[in-house]
XYZ file of C-alpha atoms in Angstrom:
768
model
C -0.093 -0.126 -0.056
C 1.355 3.490 -1.133
C 2.331 6.387 1.406
C -0.060 8.338 -0.438
C -3.494 5.827 -0.172
C -2.548 5.192 3.716
C -2.542 9.280 4.300
C -5.953 8.971 2.613
C -7.325 6.164 4.737
C -5.947 7.926 8.067
C -7.342 11.340 7.243
C -10.673 9.128 6.182
C -10.631 7.458 9.302
C -10.219 10.883 11.554
C -12.940 13.042 10.048
C -15.260 9.643 10.599
C -14.326 9.856 14.365
C -14.975 13.710 14.387
C -18.329 13.708 12.473
C -18.709 10.985 15.384
C -17.887 13.446 18.231
C -20.150 15.684 16.210
C -23.189 13.554 16.036
C -22.618 12.588 19.598
C -22.114 16.317 20.984
C -25.138 17.136 18.807
C -27.695 14.572 20.324
C -26.317 15.346 24.031
C -27.338 19.108 23.036
C -30.823 17.823 22.087
C -31.613 16.248 25.300
C -30.373 19.418 27.286
C -32.186 21.736 24.838
C -35.126 20.220 24.871
C -35.305 20.262 28.910
C -34.534 23.208 28.818
C -37.270 24.708 26.699
C -39.793 22.658 28.210
C -38.674 24.518 31.748
C -38.785 27.814 30.059
C -42.178 27.659 28.994
C -43.090 26.304 32.263
C -41.481 29.201 33.763
C -43.387 31.490 31.520
C -46.723 29.664 32.780
C -45.850 30.212 36.404
C -44.294 33.446 35.900
C -46.820 34.931 38.781
C -46.914 31.852 41.029
C -43.810 32.612 42.144
C -43.708 36.666 42.424
C -44.957 37.970 45.892
C -47.394 40.461 45.316
C -48.040 42.678 48.309
C -48.644 46.340 47.567
C -50.264 47.313 50.960
C -47.103 49.274 52.292
C -43.718 51.005 50.625
C -41.348 47.750 52.080
C -44.192 45.489 50.613
C -43.976 47.617 47.263
C -39.846 47.427 47.466
C -40.104 43.629 48.162
C -42.684 42.463 45.295
C -40.733 44.738 42.811
C -37.638 42.560 44.252
C -39.209 39.433 43.688
C -40.193 40.271 40.064
C -36.973 40.900 39.195
C -35.493 37.908 40.701
C -37.797 35.940 38.261
C -37.356 37.541 35.633
C -33.602 37.110 35.527
C -34.165 33.886 36.170
C -36.596 33.532 32.747
C -33.966 35.557 30.916
C -30.884 33.279 32.061
C -32.405 30.222 30.534
C -33.946 31.757 27.226
C -30.339 33.346 27.248
C -29.049 29.917 27.820
C -30.856 28.155 25.352
C -30.436 30.626 22.523
C -26.619 29.502 23.148
C -27.246 26.056 22.475
C -29.223 26.540 19.051
C -25.993 28.421 18.260
C -23.983 25.737 18.997
C -26.374 23.038 17.728
C -26.161 25.267 14.474
C -22.298 25.441 14.371
C -22.515 21.459 14.335
C -24.891 20.955 12.147
C -22.426 23.470 9.630
C -19.373 21.233 10.645
C -20.987 17.583 10.157
C -21.233 18.044 6.381
C -17.443 19.654 6.085
C -15.556 19.957 9.497
C -12.447 21.301 8.129
C -10.474 21.985 4.991
C -7.413 22.467 5.902
C -4.165 20.909 8.204
C -1.128 22.247 9.071
C 1.629 20.583 11.382
C 3.629 22.617 13.142
C 6.673 22.174 15.767
C 7.096 25.185 18.199
C 10.361 24.962 19.216
C 13.012 22.669 18.103
C 12.929 19.587 19.711
C 9.486 19.492 20.814
C 6.484 17.636 19.564
C 4.787 18.166 16.368
C 1.406 19.836 16.941
C -1.638 18.691 13.690
C -4.107 21.604 13.340
C -6.786 20.739 11.473
C -8.819 24.354 10.640
C -12.406 24.609 9.508
C -14.964 27.217 9.779
C -15.670 26.652 13.451
C -14.135 25.320 16.723
C -14.843 22.030 17.829
C -12.986 20.092 21.025
C -12.718 16.927 22.125
C -15.440 14.886 24.675
C -13.453 15.989 27.629
C -13.235 19.464 26.522
C -9.516 19.441 26.272
C -7.768 19.258 22.980
C -9.157 20.852 19.772
C -10.032 18.825 16.968
C -10.827 21.594 15.041
C -9.652 25.226 15.099
C -11.903 28.227 14.177
C -10.059 30.160 10.943
C -10.109 32.843 12.934
C -7.808 31.709 15.506
C -4.509 33.349 15.593
C -2.442 30.305 15.271
C -5.143 28.873 11.793
C -3.059 32.417 10.141
C -0.280 30.301 9.613
C -2.595 27.929 7.079
C -3.271 31.561 5.286
C -0.144 33.023 5.700
C 3.216 30.274 5.084
C 4.425 27.128 3.022
C 5.680 24.586 5.112
C 9.345 26.098 6.915
C 10.115 28.854 9.420
C 6.536 30.225 10.150
C 5.091 32.410 13.411
C 2.201 33.699 14.232
C 0.741 36.760 17.173
C -0.979 36.033 19.822
C -2.447 38.372 22.252
C 0.631 38.614 24.470
C 3.422 37.113 22.089
C 5.156 35.983 18.809
C 5.162 32.177 18.605
C 7.573 30.730 16.130
C 8.742 27.283 14.970
C 8.005 25.298 11.872
C 5.785 23.842 9.371
C 6.677 20.907 8.644
C 3.194 19.877 6.517
C 0.899 21.881 4.662
C -2.401 19.438 3.735
C -5.882 20.849 2.012
C -8.921 18.919 2.203
C -12.420 18.729 -0.280
C -14.650 17.129 2.513
C -18.268 16.539 1.187
C -20.851 14.994 2.811
C -18.253 13.392 5.660
C -16.269 12.196 2.474
C -12.887 12.748 1.619
C -13.071 13.962 -2.290
C -9.451 15.584 -2.845
C -6.822 15.817 -0.541
C -3.301 17.695 -1.218
C -0.090 18.239 0.092
C 1.165 21.642 -1.086
C 3.876 24.409 -0.470
C 2.065 27.318 -1.208
C -0.584 28.975 0.642
C -3.606 27.187 -1.213
C -2.751 24.647 -3.775
C -4.440 25.126 -7.465
C -6.562 22.257 -7.357
C -8.600 23.559 -4.415
C -9.340 26.852 -6.089
C -9.288 25.368 -9.524
C -12.470 23.282 -7.936
C -13.965 26.025 -6.126
C -13.523 29.107 -9.351
C -14.471 25.812 -11.931
C -18.239 26.129 -10.616
C -21.545 27.669 -11.380
C -22.541 31.127 -10.952
C -23.891 31.022 -7.508
C -27.239 32.847 -6.557
C -25.271 34.011 -3.153
C -21.814 34.919 -2.876
C -19.571 31.916 -1.170
C -17.033 32.053 1.821
C -13.682 31.686 0.886
C -12.444 30.393 4.067
C -10.739 27.521 2.440
C -9.033 29.398 -0.040
C -7.973 32.578 1.650
C -4.795 34.461 0.286
C -2.057 35.336 1.617
C -2.893 38.715 0.509
C -6.730 38.191 1.105
C -5.392 37.689 4.946
C -3.656 40.972 5.443
C -6.869 42.517 4.854
C -9.091 40.266 6.869
C -7.012 40.417 10.043
C -5.818 44.209 9.716
C -6.654 45.609 12.739
C -3.860 48.552 13.095
C -5.443 50.608 10.409
C -8.193 53.023 10.935
C -8.692 53.707 7.224
C -7.547 50.437 5.238
C -7.836 51.073 1.444
C -8.352 47.969 -0.640
C -7.583 48.694 -4.603
C -8.817 45.202 -5.964
C -8.987 44.383 -9.333
C -12.515 42.688 -10.908
C -12.839 39.396 -9.697
C -10.092 39.474 -6.897
C -11.955 38.445 -4.143
C -12.080 42.303 -2.209
C -15.791 41.826 -1.267
C -15.842 38.270 0.275
C -12.350 39.010 1.585
C -14.060 42.338 3.531
C -17.260 39.916 4.436
C -14.525 37.425 6.470
C -12.616 40.415 7.893
C -16.501 41.340 9.407
C -16.606 37.581 10.938
C -12.990 37.736 11.908
C -13.181 41.209 14.134
C -16.629 40.339 15.709
C -14.683 36.949 16.375
C -11.880 38.840 17.414
C -13.586 41.276 19.752
C -16.812 39.604 20.529
C -17.261 41.577 23.842
C -17.216 45.449 22.385
C -17.923 44.295 18.438
C -21.371 43.469 17.621
C -23.345 43.061 14.642
C -25.591 46.381 15.110
C -22.296 48.499 15.766
C -20.890 47.627 12.280
C -22.234 49.006 8.685
C -22.223 48.163 4.991
C -22.538 50.942 2.311
C -23.545 48.104 -0.581
C -23.955 49.243 -4.455
C -27.372 48.443 -5.024
C -29.946 46.177 -3.569
C -29.642 43.173 -5.447
C -26.033 43.177 -4.283
C -27.175 43.153 -0.220
C -29.306 40.523 -0.957
C -26.915 38.750 -2.636
C -23.734 38.868 0.010
C -26.449 38.488 2.673
C -25.825 34.664 3.290
C -21.761 34.806 4.035
C -21.901 35.999 8.040
C -24.825 33.417 8.754
C -22.774 30.717 7.325
C -19.550 31.406 9.258
C -22.199 31.609 12.448
C -22.276 35.755 12.436
C -25.139 37.636 12.907
C -25.634 39.803 9.316
C -24.528 43.421 9.899
C -26.744 46.774 9.056
C -26.170 46.567 5.124
C -27.952 49.928 3.450
C -27.117 51.452 0.191
C -26.066 55.512 0.455
C -28.798 56.383 -1.168
C -30.668 54.142 1.841
C -28.336 56.450 4.188
C -28.935 60.047 2.585
C -33.370 59.443 1.943
C -33.810 58.752 5.772
C -31.550 61.811 6.596
C -33.394 63.797 3.969
C -36.965 62.695 4.372
C -39.784 61.795 2.615
C -40.864 65.489 1.613
C -38.142 65.792 -1.239
C -37.601 63.653 -4.314
C -34.389 62.343 -4.570
C -32.740 60.750 -7.443
C -30.528 57.316 -7.239
C -27.585 57.186 -8.712
C -29.076 55.250 -11.260
C -31.285 57.060 -12.559
C -28.249 60.020 -12.386
C -26.458 57.099 -14.627
C -29.187 56.557 -17.269
C -29.567 60.712 -17.871
C -25.514 60.887 -18.140
C -26.040 57.679 -20.852
C -28.926 58.260 -22.651
C -29.751 62.548 -22.792
C -26.589 63.581 -24.261
C -28.770 65.660 -27.055
C -30.881 67.524 -24.345
C -30.124 71.356 -24.202
C -29.395 71.401 -20.719
C -27.075 68.295 -20.625
C -23.637 70.433 -20.918
C -24.698 72.163 -17.794
C -26.453 69.204 -15.724
C -23.174 67.475 -16.827
C -20.992 71.105 -14.938
C -23.078 71.030 -12.092
C -22.237 67.049 -11.437
C -18.842 68.110 -11.649
C -19.021 70.922 -9.534
C -21.215 69.653 -6.914
C -19.447 66.242 -6.076
C -16.100 68.646 -5.238
C -14.534 69.694 -1.936
C -14.675 72.981 -3.611
C -18.590 72.898 -3.102
C -18.081 71.763 0.432
C -15.941 74.665 1.455
C -18.629 76.779 -0.559
C -21.434 75.804 1.360
C -18.992 75.986 4.676
C -18.933 79.787 3.594
C -22.615 80.390 2.982
C -22.950 78.842 6.632
C -20.522 81.210 8.370
C -22.711 83.931 6.245
C -25.905 82.772 7.848
C -24.640 83.534 11.303
C -25.614 86.901 10.444
C -28.606 86.852 8.609
C -30.383 84.711 5.994
C -32.087 81.520 7.614
C -35.586 80.820 6.963
C -38.141 80.183 9.351
C -41.816 78.452 9.041
C -44.406 79.951 11.588
C -45.742 78.276 14.279
C -49.304 77.271 13.187
C -52.748 75.980 15.259
C -56.188 75.196 13.816
C -55.041 76.972 10.528
C -54.199 80.167 12.413
C -50.442 81.602 13.258
C -49.465 81.479 16.430
C -46.234 82.936 16.403
C -44.910 84.202 12.952
C -41.413 83.143 11.320
C -40.348 87.209 11.661
C -40.922 86.407 15.461
C -38.791 83.447 15.311
C -36.135 85.117 13.239
C -35.890 87.611 15.593
C -35.135 86.070 18.263
C -32.687 83.783 16.394
C -30.568 86.570 15.503
C -30.821 88.060 18.773
C -28.664 85.319 20.181
C -25.366 85.656 21.045
C -23.639 85.115 17.307
C -20.869 83.313 19.387
C -23.280 80.533 20.038
C -22.926 77.630 16.963
C -26.250 77.827 14.671
C -26.919 73.936 15.689
C -26.992 75.434 19.872
C -29.173 78.289 18.891
C -32.039 76.459 17.297
C -32.167 74.688 20.709
C -32.428 77.578 22.767
C -35.396 79.031 19.884
C -36.583 75.558 20.337
C -37.205 75.805 24.151
C -38.465 79.401 23.886
C -40.881 78.220 21.145
C -42.321 74.994 23.695
C -42.672 78.099 26.377
C -44.639 80.273 23.904
C -46.878 76.946 22.893
C -47.811 76.220 26.177
C -49.146 80.194 26.903
C -50.896 79.311 23.578
C -51.873 76.001 25.248
C -53.228 78.047 28.424
C -55.329 80.201 26.999
C -57.338 77.577 24.454
C -58.704 75.456 27.089
C -61.586 77.867 27.566
C -62.301 77.711 23.657
C -65.372 76.139 22.076
C -64.066 73.672 20.054
C -62.304 71.641 22.602
C -65.762 71.047 24.297
C -66.346 70.147 19.983
C -64.032 67.914 20.831
C -64.768 66.140 23.593
C -68.234 65.328 22.172
C -66.750 63.631 19.534
C -64.336 61.308 21.492
C -64.755 57.768 20.931
C -65.816 55.552 23.992
C -62.231 54.193 24.692
C -60.632 57.478 24.624
C -63.288 59.194 26.781
C -62.793 56.390 29.686
C -59.462 56.996 29.406
C -60.127 60.333 29.858
C -62.417 59.935 32.579
C -61.132 57.826 34.578
C -57.718 60.351 34.245
C -59.898 63.095 35.313
C -61.408 60.978 37.968
C -58.178 60.583 39.440
C -57.121 64.458 39.559
C -60.389 65.364 40.592
C -60.389 67.267 43.932
C -64.085 67.659 44.269
C -67.062 65.523 42.078
C -68.671 68.172 40.426
C -69.223 68.131 36.923
C -67.392 71.344 36.164
C -64.092 70.165 37.687
C -64.142 66.947 35.577
C -65.156 68.825 32.555
C -61.716 71.226 33.596
C -59.637 67.745 33.102
C -61.207 66.718 30.083
C -60.304 69.689 28.179
C -57.217 69.789 29.805
C -56.357 66.110 28.231
C -58.164 67.502 24.633
C -56.415 70.787 24.639
C -52.773 68.915 25.733
C -53.612 66.372 22.719
C -54.130 68.757 20.057
C -50.787 71.104 20.963
C -48.276 67.431 21.471
C -48.157 67.124 18.018
C -47.153 70.463 17.584
C -44.226 70.277 20.401
C -43.257 67.348 18.605
C -42.564 68.964 15.573
C -41.175 72.300 17.294
C -39.030 69.539 19.059
C -37.503 68.381 15.791
C -36.295 71.649 15.194
C -39.248 71.322 11.999
C -39.797 75.249 12.724
C -36.296 75.864 10.333
C -37.068 76.457 6.518
C -33.964 74.134 5.639
C -35.085 73.656 2.188
C -35.766 77.578 1.175
C -32.449 78.731 3.340
C -30.667 75.899 1.168
C -32.247 77.538 -2.447
C -30.666 80.985 -1.616
C -27.218 79.720 -1.804
C -28.211 79.397 -5.881
C -30.771 82.509 -5.962
C -29.052 85.106 -3.563
C -26.091 84.303 -2.131
C -22.433 85.950 -4.592
C -19.473 85.130 -2.951
C -16.525 86.812 -4.660
C -14.824 83.342 -6.046
C -17.384 81.011 -8.109
C -16.569 78.457 -10.389
C -16.956 79.113 -14.308
C -20.535 78.471 -15.545
C -22.416 79.650 -12.311
C -24.685 81.770 -13.153
C -26.437 78.607 -15.436
C -25.360 75.905 -12.597
C -27.547 77.569 -10.370
C -30.477 78.845 -12.369
C -30.873 74.652 -13.310
C -30.368 73.707 -9.582
C -32.840 76.411 -8.291
C -35.666 75.094 -10.731
C -34.722 71.956 -9.043
C -35.093 72.924 -6.009
C -38.090 75.147 -6.382
C -39.742 71.625 -7.596
C -38.572 70.017 -4.405
C -36.039 67.774 -6.509
C -32.575 66.611 -5.596
C -30.086 65.652 -7.967
C -27.764 63.069 -6.729
C -25.144 64.617 -6.715
C -26.940 67.638 -4.699
C -28.427 64.930 -2.529
C -25.398 64.827 0.292
C -24.312 68.360 -0.350
C -28.171 69.254 0.983
C -27.854 66.786 4.151
C -24.642 68.245 4.836
C -26.468 71.776 5.038
C -29.156 70.525 7.054
C -26.188 69.006 9.423
C -24.622 72.315 9.390
C -27.888 74.173 10.389
C -30.014 71.550 12.996
C -26.294 69.383 13.841
C -25.297 66.602 12.836
C -27.026 63.404 14.330
C -23.568 61.229 13.680
C -24.088 57.552 14.805
C -20.948 57.008 17.299
C -22.022 53.828 17.965
C -20.769 52.741 14.746
C -17.342 50.921 15.149
C -16.946 49.465 11.314
C -17.621 50.708 8.505
C -17.203 49.428 5.342
C -17.569 51.071 1.753
C -18.402 48.496 -0.758
C -17.491 50.071 -4.800
C -15.587 53.339 -2.983
C -14.629 54.532 -6.237
C -18.099 55.343 -7.230
C -18.396 57.609 -4.352
C -17.166 61.364 -5.012
C -15.152 63.820 -2.871
C -17.798 65.633 -1.257
C -19.593 62.215 -0.407
C -17.002 60.784 1.115
C -15.478 64.377 2.999
C -19.671 64.032 4.133
C -18.759 60.474 5.503
C -15.700 60.805 7.626
C -17.542 64.045 8.986
C -20.033 61.911 10.071
C -18.238 58.649 11.869
C -14.953 60.607 12.732
C -14.163 57.829 14.925
C -15.361 55.383 13.085
C -12.711 52.322 11.368
C -13.130 52.320 7.708
C -12.325 49.629 5.088
C -13.044 50.837 1.551
C -12.930 48.389 -1.428
C -13.197 48.996 -5.297
C -11.728 48.933 -8.361
C -10.356 52.680 -9.844
C -10.460 50.164 -13.138
C -14.613 49.884 -12.584
C -15.279 53.715 -11.603
C -17.967 53.799 -13.699
C -19.547 57.582 -11.898
C -15.766 59.487 -12.794
C -17.616 61.645 -14.365
C -19.020 63.203 -10.791
C -15.537 63.682 -9.426
C -11.823 63.912 -10.205
C -10.603 62.446 -7.140
C -10.910 59.135 -6.440
C -11.537 57.567 -2.624
C -8.836 54.728 -3.218
C -6.341 57.028 -3.834
C -5.970 58.975 -0.325
C -4.427 61.769 -0.171
C -0.894 62.312 1.092
C -2.406 63.674 4.251
C -4.778 60.935 5.313
C -4.234 59.661 8.446
C -3.273 56.705 9.560
C -4.532 54.719 6.385
C -3.015 51.600 4.826
C -3.261 50.616 1.124
C -3.375 46.584 0.205
C -3.695 45.913 -3.929
C -5.055 42.419 -5.041
C -3.771 42.117 -8.549
C -4.662 38.434 -9.429
C -8.360 37.753 -10.696
C -9.983 34.829 -9.650
C -13.496 35.144 -11.322
C -13.071 35.236 -14.925
C -11.143 32.127 -16.929
C -6.972 33.220 -18.156
C -8.302 33.639 -21.961
C -11.391 36.431 -20.514
C -8.836 38.186 -18.213
C -5.686 38.118 -21.075
C -8.961 40.273 -22.819
C -10.240 42.345 -20.917
C -6.830 43.352 -19.312
C -5.986 45.309 -22.755
C -8.749 47.734 -22.159
C -8.699 48.317 -18.484
C -8.460 52.282 -17.332
C -6.134 51.906 -14.721
C -2.559 51.197 -14.075
C -2.986 48.547 -11.901
C -0.997 45.113 -12.891
C -3.540 42.381 -13.631
C -2.746 38.886 -12.888
C -4.951 35.894 -14.483
C -5.487 32.922 -12.329
C -4.722 30.030 -14.444
C -7.937 28.354 -15.039
C -8.600 27.847 -18.458
C -11.299 28.545 -21.120
C -12.841 29.278 -24.387
C -11.579 32.710 -25.627
C -14.098 35.759 -25.818
C -16.128 35.483 -29.115
C -16.845 38.774 -30.971
C -20.075 38.135 -33.520
C -20.055 40.691 -36.528
C -23.230 40.955 -37.790
C -23.691 41.099 -41.941
C -27.389 42.176 -40.875
C -28.677 44.264 -37.935
C -32.290 42.107 -39.034
C -30.106 39.362 -38.019
C -29.560 40.908 -34.105
C -32.432 39.260 -32.504
C -31.986 35.454 -33.674
C -28.441 35.843 -33.306
C -29.355 36.586 -29.750
C -31.722 33.982 -28.751
C -28.711 31.747 -30.148
C -26.514 32.910 -28.156
C -28.581 32.404 -25.028
C -29.451 28.495 -25.717
C -26.106 27.686 -26.911
C -24.996 29.019 -22.805
C -27.901 27.315 -21.423
C -26.678 23.856 -23.278
C -23.662 24.511 -22.434
C -24.555 23.934 -18.705
C -24.321 27.491 -17.782
C -26.975 28.424 -15.252
C -26.717 32.280 -15.165
C -26.720 33.707 -18.664
C -26.968 38.008 -18.105
C -27.177 39.947 -20.971
C -25.491 43.033 -19.708
C -26.726 46.503 -21.574
C -24.691 49.631 -21.226
C -28.649 51.358 -19.867
C -31.773 50.101 -18.423
C -33.729 51.882 -21.170
C -31.632 49.062 -23.239
C -32.714 46.408 -21.107
C -36.264 46.963 -21.096
C -36.088 47.306 -24.753
C -34.659 44.052 -25.115
C -36.527 42.781 -22.369
C -39.815 43.361 -24.089
C -38.187 41.829 -27.525
C -37.260 38.369 -25.869
C -39.683 37.678 -22.975
C -42.423 35.812 -25.550
C -39.519 33.827 -26.971
C -37.635 32.619 -23.803
C -37.820 32.941 -19.846
C -35.778 36.151 -19.365
C -35.840 37.967 -16.248
C -35.473 41.998 -16.142
C -33.346 43.443 -13.572
C -33.996 47.416 -12.156
C -32.743 48.979 -9.160
C -36.188 47.865 -7.287
C -34.825 43.841 -7.427
C -33.974 42.711 -4.614
C -33.027 38.972 -5.480
C -30.552 37.654 -7.393
C -32.274 34.383 -9.560
C -30.563 32.100 -11.732
C -31.648 31.886 -15.677
C -31.531 34.446 -18.319
C -31.240 38.052 -17.026
C -31.319 41.187 -18.513
C -29.594 44.330 -16.675
C -27.783 47.742 -17.332
C -24.240 47.475 -16.428
C -24.575 49.416 -13.190
C -26.699 47.160 -11.480
C -24.015 43.850 -12.059
C -21.225 45.445 -10.037
C -19.761 43.193 -7.391
C -21.563 40.099 -9.061
C -20.346 37.214 -11.433
C -22.364 35.064 -14.128
C -21.802 31.848 -15.897
C -21.540 34.163 -19.333
C -22.058 37.531 -20.055
C -23.460 37.988 -23.512
C -22.745 42.153 -24.680
C -25.794 43.062 -26.895
C -24.270 45.716 -28.972
C -20.729 46.351 -28.546
C -20.633 48.065 -31.449
C -18.741 51.682 -31.961
C -22.159 53.508 -32.411
C -23.529 51.972 -28.945
C -19.799 52.376 -26.979
C -18.130 55.454 -28.796
C -16.212 57.593 -26.391
C -13.373 57.416 -23.845
C -15.145 57.816 -20.894
C -17.116 54.909 -21.068
C -14.083 52.290 -20.840
C -14.804 51.554 -17.343
C -18.415 50.558 -18.516
C -17.285 48.292 -21.158
C -14.571 46.592 -19.074
C -17.167 46.189 -15.978
C -19.544 44.810 -18.669
C -16.810 42.033 -19.391
C -15.573 41.279 -16.439
C -18.331 39.950 -15.264
C -18.523 36.435 -16.776
C -16.661 33.734 -14.973
C -16.250 31.246 -17.915
C -17.812 32.666 -21.789
C -17.977 35.919 -23.114
C -19.748 36.819 -25.961
C -20.059 40.210 -27.589
C -22.204 41.425 -30.469
C -21.648 44.135 -33.033
C -24.603 45.037 -35.540
C -21.632 47.309 -37.021
C -17.417 47.886 -36.421
C -16.774 46.609 -33.359
C -15.959 49.683 -30.664
C -12.418 50.073 -29.982
C -11.701 49.338 -26.791
C -11.917 45.769 -28.510
C -10.093 47.083 -31.370
C -7.426 47.803 -28.827
C -7.116 43.471 -28.195
C -4.730 41.541 -30.271
C -7.314 39.271 -32.519
C -5.172 36.740 -31.502
C -7.191 37.221 -28.344
C -10.552 36.327 -29.286
C -12.433 34.890 -31.947
C -14.157 36.499 -34.795
C -17.728 34.905 -36.098
C -19.535 36.407 -39.088
């Protein structure tokens, strides 16, 4: 029997023993869980039976409260323990199928015995709870597996650095407790394991990468020192996957202080949020707060204004070039996205200390109680040295006092009694009992007085709440003055045209995407920012699509938060809004570290080689050695053949076993046209910005909604020079092509675009 066979038998027996241990632990936990559940249910039923209730004397009341507190604490502890058992059971269920994926043999000091360390998605102890059968991939010792080849190695614990030697590195493919593949390797992760992981069909959800984490990805995951971590990763380099593993690692490493509710992830669109939603639960962690930046802005701005989405902005840029307002809108996009415009807002806000803030009158039942001029006069009577947000709070308190006076005056008004008579039975009885408690005599007059107080307070309460929320400040009108009345000395070229167009939008209560962040920033300068200081970690995906103003605003809101920026300068499809990219930090950027991922794992070597020729950035791109067919360019002789050709391409890819075939279009307008053309001819799904789940099959979608997602096959329906006609669209075309894992087909109705022409013809196949 060969050494390889002996090793295989040994490892399979060990897997079986570990699975036995998992089954045994699971059985014991089920017994404990069932008994504890019965105990919790019984305790809920008999909660009040074991509580001494006596409210005759003050001491008795205290004793009753203490008794309730003790019983509630007992119930809470049992429920918490039951929840912990449930978590342990879920971990065991995840481990049963694949107990581990790696092994290293490590000798800590010369002359000591080697330790065989098996690494999986979670830790597992033996039955005596003394030795680790499996180490969690996030444990300090597990970093050896990702960072070193056999030979000298070390890892960092909380207290010290442990040095030694790795004598063996072994990787496993285990499914349903059976070893399907086993490789001894001298590199971090052997090609065999990656080939198998990457050669499969695209999934509707992102896969966790714990078994295939590369050394550079591991640097991202375990980085704890940088306040700002910038990850520039080429398409398919696994930057988003690494960031999600990073969240899981940090939550494991700082279990006591870092929780799901103080980690925020800004994702590019709702579909992407759905696509990555399974990764953390697979690793036994709760999903963190996920939202788009549009969601975040919308919440802060409120529903009184309509906000253009970044996708609507992109659609405008790509489809409205013939519009008479287009040149000015483009200049507006450029200027409003810069730090220069942020400085302009700061200057305007400083000027408002002297005069100019608009207010709203305080009205009650159709009449004005406090005119906006009165509020204006009171605000500007306050000390100018006091910050504007602090003065707003002082005005709010003054208004509350004034409203209390008016509230007292309203008690005798006829409308009050009319409203009392309209009370339904439930509200009337509530008011009556309250009146009864407060009455000092049983006269009808006293009861009516209390009821009147109840009714007036009920009507004034919403008004006071709005005053407390500073709703008396007319943010929109004050912001409009920046574009209608204010004339600073230094302004950009074409400012008169830019300001006129913005003023028109604001008059219609419409905020363009480039104006949404400035508006919310301005609102914060007047009312005070509600900075979320509970957020400890902020991850921004597709960071290259954030403007300089947007990124500055994020840093303004989260001044003490550690940030991870992920992106690819090659895929900066929104570069028309800013010349400054958050992925390229300024020299003065505090405590930042930049990690570059140059190897692409998503696409075959042939697709990566093809797209490298028109990648917009200067970063090198290294393909992973996974072979496949060359990209195909189909040149149509006749445009009338286009629909038939498109259908044929789709059918061919489905026949090859590709489960997700994406028709990636330049715009949503183009996507909708193709969808309506093909929906009666095949099963096809249209993806728009309202799409929240990723389905297998044939999809048609615009490039900007495909960001971060991968498909088995990508078909570009129109790759002609007439459709992609300018250098500025290079990032769009590059992004579309790099969504493909196994096959890339481009259809050209006439001359192919200049990006395809930049590629040597030997790197792709041409069909006519």
